[in-house]
Coordinates of C-alpha atoms in Angstrom, one line a residue:
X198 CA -8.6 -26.4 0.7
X199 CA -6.8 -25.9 -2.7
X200 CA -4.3 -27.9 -3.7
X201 CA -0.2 -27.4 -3.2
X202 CA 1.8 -26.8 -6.0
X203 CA 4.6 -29.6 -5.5
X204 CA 3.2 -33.0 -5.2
X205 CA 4.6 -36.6 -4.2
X206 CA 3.6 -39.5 -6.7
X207 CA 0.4 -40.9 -6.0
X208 CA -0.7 -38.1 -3.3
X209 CA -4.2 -37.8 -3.1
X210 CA -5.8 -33.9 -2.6
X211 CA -8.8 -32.4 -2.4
X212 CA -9.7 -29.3 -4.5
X213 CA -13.2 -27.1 -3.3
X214 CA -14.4 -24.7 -5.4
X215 CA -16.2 -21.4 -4.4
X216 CA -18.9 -22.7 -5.1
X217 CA -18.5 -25.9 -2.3
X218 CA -18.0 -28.4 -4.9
X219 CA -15.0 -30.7 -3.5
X220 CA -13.6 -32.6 -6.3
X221 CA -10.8 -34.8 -5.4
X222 CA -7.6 -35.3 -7.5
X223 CA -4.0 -37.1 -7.8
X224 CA -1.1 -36.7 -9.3
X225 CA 0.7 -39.5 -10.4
X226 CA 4.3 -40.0 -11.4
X227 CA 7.6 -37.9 -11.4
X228 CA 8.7 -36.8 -14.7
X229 CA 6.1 -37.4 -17.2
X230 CA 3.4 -37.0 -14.6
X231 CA -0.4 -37.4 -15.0
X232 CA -3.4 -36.1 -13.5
X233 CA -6.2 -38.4 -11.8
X234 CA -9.4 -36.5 -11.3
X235 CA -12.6 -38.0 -9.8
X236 CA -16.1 -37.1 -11.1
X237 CA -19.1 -37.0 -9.2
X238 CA -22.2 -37.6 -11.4
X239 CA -22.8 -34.8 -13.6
X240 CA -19.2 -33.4 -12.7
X241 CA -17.5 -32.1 -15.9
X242 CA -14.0 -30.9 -17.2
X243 CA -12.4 -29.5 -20.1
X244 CA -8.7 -30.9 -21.3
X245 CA -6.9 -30.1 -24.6
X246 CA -7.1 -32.4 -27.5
X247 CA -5.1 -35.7 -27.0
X248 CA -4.4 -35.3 -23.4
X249 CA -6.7 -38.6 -22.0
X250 CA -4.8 -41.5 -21.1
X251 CA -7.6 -43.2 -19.4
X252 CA -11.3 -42.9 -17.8
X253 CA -14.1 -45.1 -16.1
X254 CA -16.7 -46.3 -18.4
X255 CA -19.3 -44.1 -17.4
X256 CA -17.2 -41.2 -18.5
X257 CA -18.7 -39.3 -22.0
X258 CA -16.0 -37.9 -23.6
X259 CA -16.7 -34.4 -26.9
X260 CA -14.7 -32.8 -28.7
X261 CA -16.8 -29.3 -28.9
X262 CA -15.4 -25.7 -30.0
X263 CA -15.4 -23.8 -26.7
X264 CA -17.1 -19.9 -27.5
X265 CA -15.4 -18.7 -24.6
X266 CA -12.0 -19.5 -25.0
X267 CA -10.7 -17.3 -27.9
X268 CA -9.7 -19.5 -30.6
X269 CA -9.8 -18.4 -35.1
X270 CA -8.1 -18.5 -37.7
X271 CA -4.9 -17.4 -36.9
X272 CA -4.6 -20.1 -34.3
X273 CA -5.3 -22.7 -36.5
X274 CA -3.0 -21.6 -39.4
X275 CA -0.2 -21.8 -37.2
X276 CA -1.1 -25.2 -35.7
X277 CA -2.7 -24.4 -32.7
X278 CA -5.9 -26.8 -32.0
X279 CA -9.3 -24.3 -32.0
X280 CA -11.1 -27.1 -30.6
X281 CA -11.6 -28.5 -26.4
X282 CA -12.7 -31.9 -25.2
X283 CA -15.2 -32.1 -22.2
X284 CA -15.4 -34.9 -19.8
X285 CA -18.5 -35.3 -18.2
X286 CA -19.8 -38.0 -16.0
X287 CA -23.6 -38.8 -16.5
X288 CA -24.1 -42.1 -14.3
X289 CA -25.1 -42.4 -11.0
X290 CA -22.2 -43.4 -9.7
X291 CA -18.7 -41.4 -9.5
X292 CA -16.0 -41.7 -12.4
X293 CA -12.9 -41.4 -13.5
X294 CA -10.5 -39.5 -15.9
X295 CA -6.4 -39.7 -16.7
X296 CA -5.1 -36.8 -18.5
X297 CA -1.7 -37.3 -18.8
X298 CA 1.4 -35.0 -20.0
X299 CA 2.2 -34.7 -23.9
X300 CA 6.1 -34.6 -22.8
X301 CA 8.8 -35.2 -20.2
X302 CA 6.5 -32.4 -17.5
X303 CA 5.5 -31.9 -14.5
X304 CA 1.9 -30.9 -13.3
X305 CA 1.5 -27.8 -11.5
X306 CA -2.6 -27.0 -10.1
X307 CA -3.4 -23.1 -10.4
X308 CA -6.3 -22.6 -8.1
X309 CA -7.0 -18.9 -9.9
X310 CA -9.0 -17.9 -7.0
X311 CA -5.6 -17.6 -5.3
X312 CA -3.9 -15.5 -7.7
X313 CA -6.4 -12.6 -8.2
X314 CA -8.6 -14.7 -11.4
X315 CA -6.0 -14.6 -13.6
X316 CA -2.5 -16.0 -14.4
X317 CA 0.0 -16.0 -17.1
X318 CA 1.9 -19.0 -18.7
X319 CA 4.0 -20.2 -21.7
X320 CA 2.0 -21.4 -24.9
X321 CA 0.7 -24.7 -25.0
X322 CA 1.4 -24.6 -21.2
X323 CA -2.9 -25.2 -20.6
X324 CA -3.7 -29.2 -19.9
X325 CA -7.0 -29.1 -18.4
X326 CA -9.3 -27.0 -15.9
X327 CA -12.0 -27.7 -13.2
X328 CA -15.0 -25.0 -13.5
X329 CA -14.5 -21.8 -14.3
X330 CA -11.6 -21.7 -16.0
X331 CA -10.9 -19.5 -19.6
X332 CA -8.3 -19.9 -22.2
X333 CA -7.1 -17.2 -24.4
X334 CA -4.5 -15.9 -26.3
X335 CA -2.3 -12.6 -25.0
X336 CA -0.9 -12.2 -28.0
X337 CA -1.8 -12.1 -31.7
X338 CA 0.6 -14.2 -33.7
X339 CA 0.3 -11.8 -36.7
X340 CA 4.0 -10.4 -36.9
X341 CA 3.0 -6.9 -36.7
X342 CA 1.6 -6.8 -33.2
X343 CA 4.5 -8.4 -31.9
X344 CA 5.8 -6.4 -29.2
X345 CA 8.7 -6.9 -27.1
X346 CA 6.9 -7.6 -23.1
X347 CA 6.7 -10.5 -21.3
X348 CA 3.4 -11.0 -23.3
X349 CA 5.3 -11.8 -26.2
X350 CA 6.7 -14.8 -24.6
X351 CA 3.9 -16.2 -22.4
X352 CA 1.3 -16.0 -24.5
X353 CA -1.5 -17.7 -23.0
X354 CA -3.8 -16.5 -20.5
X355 CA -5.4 -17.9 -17.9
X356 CA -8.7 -15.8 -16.5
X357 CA -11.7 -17.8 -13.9
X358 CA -12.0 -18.8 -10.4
X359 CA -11.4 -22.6 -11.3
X360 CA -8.2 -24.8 -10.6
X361 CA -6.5 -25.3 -13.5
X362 CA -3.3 -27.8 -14.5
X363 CA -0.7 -26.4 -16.3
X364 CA 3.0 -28.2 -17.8
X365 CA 6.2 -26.9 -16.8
X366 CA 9.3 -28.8 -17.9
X367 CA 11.7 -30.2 -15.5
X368 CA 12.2 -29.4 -12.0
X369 CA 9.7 -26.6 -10.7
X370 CA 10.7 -23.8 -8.3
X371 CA 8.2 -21.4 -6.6
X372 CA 9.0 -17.7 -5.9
X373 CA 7.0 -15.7 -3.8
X374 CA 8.5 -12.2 -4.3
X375 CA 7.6 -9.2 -1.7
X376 CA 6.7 -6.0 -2.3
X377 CA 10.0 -4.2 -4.3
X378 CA 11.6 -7.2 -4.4
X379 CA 13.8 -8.1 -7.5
X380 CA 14.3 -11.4 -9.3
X381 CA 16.4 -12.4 -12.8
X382 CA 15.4 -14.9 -14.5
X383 CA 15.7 -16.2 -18.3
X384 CA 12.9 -15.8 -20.0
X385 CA 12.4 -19.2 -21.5
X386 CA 12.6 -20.7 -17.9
X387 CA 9.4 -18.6 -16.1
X388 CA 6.4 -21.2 -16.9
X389 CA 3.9 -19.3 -15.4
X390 CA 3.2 -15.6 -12.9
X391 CA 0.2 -14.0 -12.2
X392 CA -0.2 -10.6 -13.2
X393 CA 0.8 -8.4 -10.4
X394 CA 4.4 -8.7 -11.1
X395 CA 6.1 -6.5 -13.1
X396 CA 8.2 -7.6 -16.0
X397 CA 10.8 -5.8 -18.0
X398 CA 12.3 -7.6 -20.6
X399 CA 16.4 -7.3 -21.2
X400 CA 18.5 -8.4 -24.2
X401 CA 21.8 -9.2 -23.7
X402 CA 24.4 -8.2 -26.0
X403 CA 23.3 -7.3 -29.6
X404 CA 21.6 -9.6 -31.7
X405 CA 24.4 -11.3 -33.5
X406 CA 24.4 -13.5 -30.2
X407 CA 21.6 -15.1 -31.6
X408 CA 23.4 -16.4 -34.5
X409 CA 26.9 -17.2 -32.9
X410 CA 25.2 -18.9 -29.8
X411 CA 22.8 -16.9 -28.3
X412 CA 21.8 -19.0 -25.1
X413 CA 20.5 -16.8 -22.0
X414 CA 19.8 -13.8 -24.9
X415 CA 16.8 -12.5 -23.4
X416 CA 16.7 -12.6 -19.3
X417 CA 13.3 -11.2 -17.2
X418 CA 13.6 -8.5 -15.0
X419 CA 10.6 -9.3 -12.1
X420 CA 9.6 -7.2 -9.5
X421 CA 7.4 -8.3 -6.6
X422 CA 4.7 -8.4 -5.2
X423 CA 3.5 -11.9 -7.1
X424 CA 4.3 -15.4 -7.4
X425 CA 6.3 -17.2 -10.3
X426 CA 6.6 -20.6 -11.3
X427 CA 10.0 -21.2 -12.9
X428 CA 11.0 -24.5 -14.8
X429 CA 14.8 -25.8 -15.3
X430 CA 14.1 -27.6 -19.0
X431 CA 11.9 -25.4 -20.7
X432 CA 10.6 -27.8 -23.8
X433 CA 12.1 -26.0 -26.2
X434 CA 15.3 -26.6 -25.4
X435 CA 15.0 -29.9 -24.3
X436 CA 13.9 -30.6 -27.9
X437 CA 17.4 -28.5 -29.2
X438 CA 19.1 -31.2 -27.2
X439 CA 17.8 -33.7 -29.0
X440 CA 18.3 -32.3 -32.4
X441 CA 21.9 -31.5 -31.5
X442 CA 22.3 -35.7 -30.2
X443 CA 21.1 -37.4 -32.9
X444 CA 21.7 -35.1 -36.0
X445 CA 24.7 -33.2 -37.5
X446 CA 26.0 -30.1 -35.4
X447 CA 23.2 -27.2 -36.0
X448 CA 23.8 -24.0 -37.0
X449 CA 23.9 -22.4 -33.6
X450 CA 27.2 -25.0 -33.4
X451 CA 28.3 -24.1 -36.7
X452 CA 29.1 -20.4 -37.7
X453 CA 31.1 -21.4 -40.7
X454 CA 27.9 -22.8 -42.1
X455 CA 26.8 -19.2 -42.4
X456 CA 29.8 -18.4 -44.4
X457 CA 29.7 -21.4 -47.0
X458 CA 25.6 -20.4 -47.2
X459 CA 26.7 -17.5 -47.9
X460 CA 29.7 -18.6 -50.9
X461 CA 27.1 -20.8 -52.4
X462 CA 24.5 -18.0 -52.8
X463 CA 27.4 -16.0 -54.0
X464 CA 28.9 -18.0 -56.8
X465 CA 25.0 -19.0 -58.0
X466 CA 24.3 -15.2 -58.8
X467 CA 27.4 -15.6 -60.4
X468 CA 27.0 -18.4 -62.5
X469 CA 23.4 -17.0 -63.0
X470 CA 24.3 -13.3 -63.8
X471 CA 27.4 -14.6 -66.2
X472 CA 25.1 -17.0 -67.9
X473 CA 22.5 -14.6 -68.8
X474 CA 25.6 -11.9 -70.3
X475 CA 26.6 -14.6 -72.8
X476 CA 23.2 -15.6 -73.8
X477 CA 22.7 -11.3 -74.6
X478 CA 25.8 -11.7 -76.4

């Protein structure tokens, strides 16, 4: 039996795999949750970098590059790790292994199986995976294969028959849409869908809204059939909070900083131009 999706702290499950493996887990805490997965001997996972809080002894713990998760160049230029660390327990006896949150998240388990083998999510959502589970990119970050789909904001795909544990921020609602049925939602707030629903992607007002406030910009058009996974902090406005709480007002605060930006730039090609007249003279 695969796992829920919402969880109480500290509520054991039980996770079997097409294959008959049963491999139980828990998930512990509210907020900044963590994962607790058993291993039986000779039991593995995969996690991303820096996500163990705490194992059993008999736990070996390697940092390997994975050849079947797409990882390069590109990723790593732009600070993304290339790199997967595998938990495997080689004793006789059963094990143990904590991968916790990197943030104020929540825990969702994906059984894949469930949701046709293949799921999308935000970047960075990935924590760890049970068997057959494979990471990859949807998206090049190279600026000119941008393209303006839902792609371009959940950029990391999911594809196996494993369970995998993805982050969402916040509280977590799940929407099981119907055939034909319709569902707004902002963009930044949809942590993960699987593929059968269909997205269209909306901008609101022009794009000057981005400069003079430009909150709810971009909204998601989704139609069923399909399930989606929608978080009420996404992390990267949770971080904008921050920044706006314990540093001067930003720019998205402050359209006159525009304008002196502007008048600085201004009166230096100025000063530059008028300098480089007298010196000819």
């Amino acid at each position: 039996m695969a796992a829920p999706f919402f969880s109480t702290p500290f509520q054991p499950y039980v996770y079997q795999s097409h294959h008959g493996a049963v491999i139980p887990f828990q998930i512990l805490g509210g907020e900044a949750q963590m994962v607790q997965i058993m291993l039986k001997p000779q039991e593995k996972i995969i996690a991303k970098p820096g996500s163990m809080c705490f194992m059993s002894g008999s736990i070996e713990m390697e940092n390997v590059l994975i050849p079947e998760n797409e990882v390069g160049v590109w990723q790593w230029f732009f600070g993304k790790a290339v790199t997967s660390v595998i938990f495997r327990n080689p004793g006789p006896g059963d094990g143990f292994v904590g991968i916790a949150t990197p943030s104020l998240a929540r825990i969702l388990p994906i059984d894949l199986a469930k949701f046709g083998g293949e799921i999308l999510c935000l970047p960075d959502a990935f924590l760890c995976s049970i068997n057959d589970v494979k990471v990859s990119n949807a998206l090049d970050h190279r600026a000119r294969n941008v393209m303006p789909n839902i792609e371009g904001f959940l950029r990391q795909k999911l594809t196996g028959q494993g369970l995998a544990f993805i982050l969402a921020g916040g509280s977590v609602a799940q929407k099981v849409l119907e055939v034909g049925e319709v569902l707004a939602v902002d963009v930044s707030c949809i942590a993960a869908l699987n593929t059968t629903v269909n997205v269209q992607i909306k901008y609101n007002g022009p794009v000057r809204r981005a400069v003079f406030g430009g909150d709810n910009l971009v909204t998601a058009t989704l139609t069923g059939p399909g399930i989606v996974f929608i978080q009420s902090l996404p992390f990267q406005l949770f971080s904008q909070r921050i920044a706006r709480a314990v540093t001067s007002p930003n720019m998205r605060e402050n359209p006159k900083f525009f304008v002196q930006i502007a008048i600085f730039f201004f009166l230096a090609y100025v000063v530059i131009v008028s300098s480089l007249i007298l010196t000819d003279v």
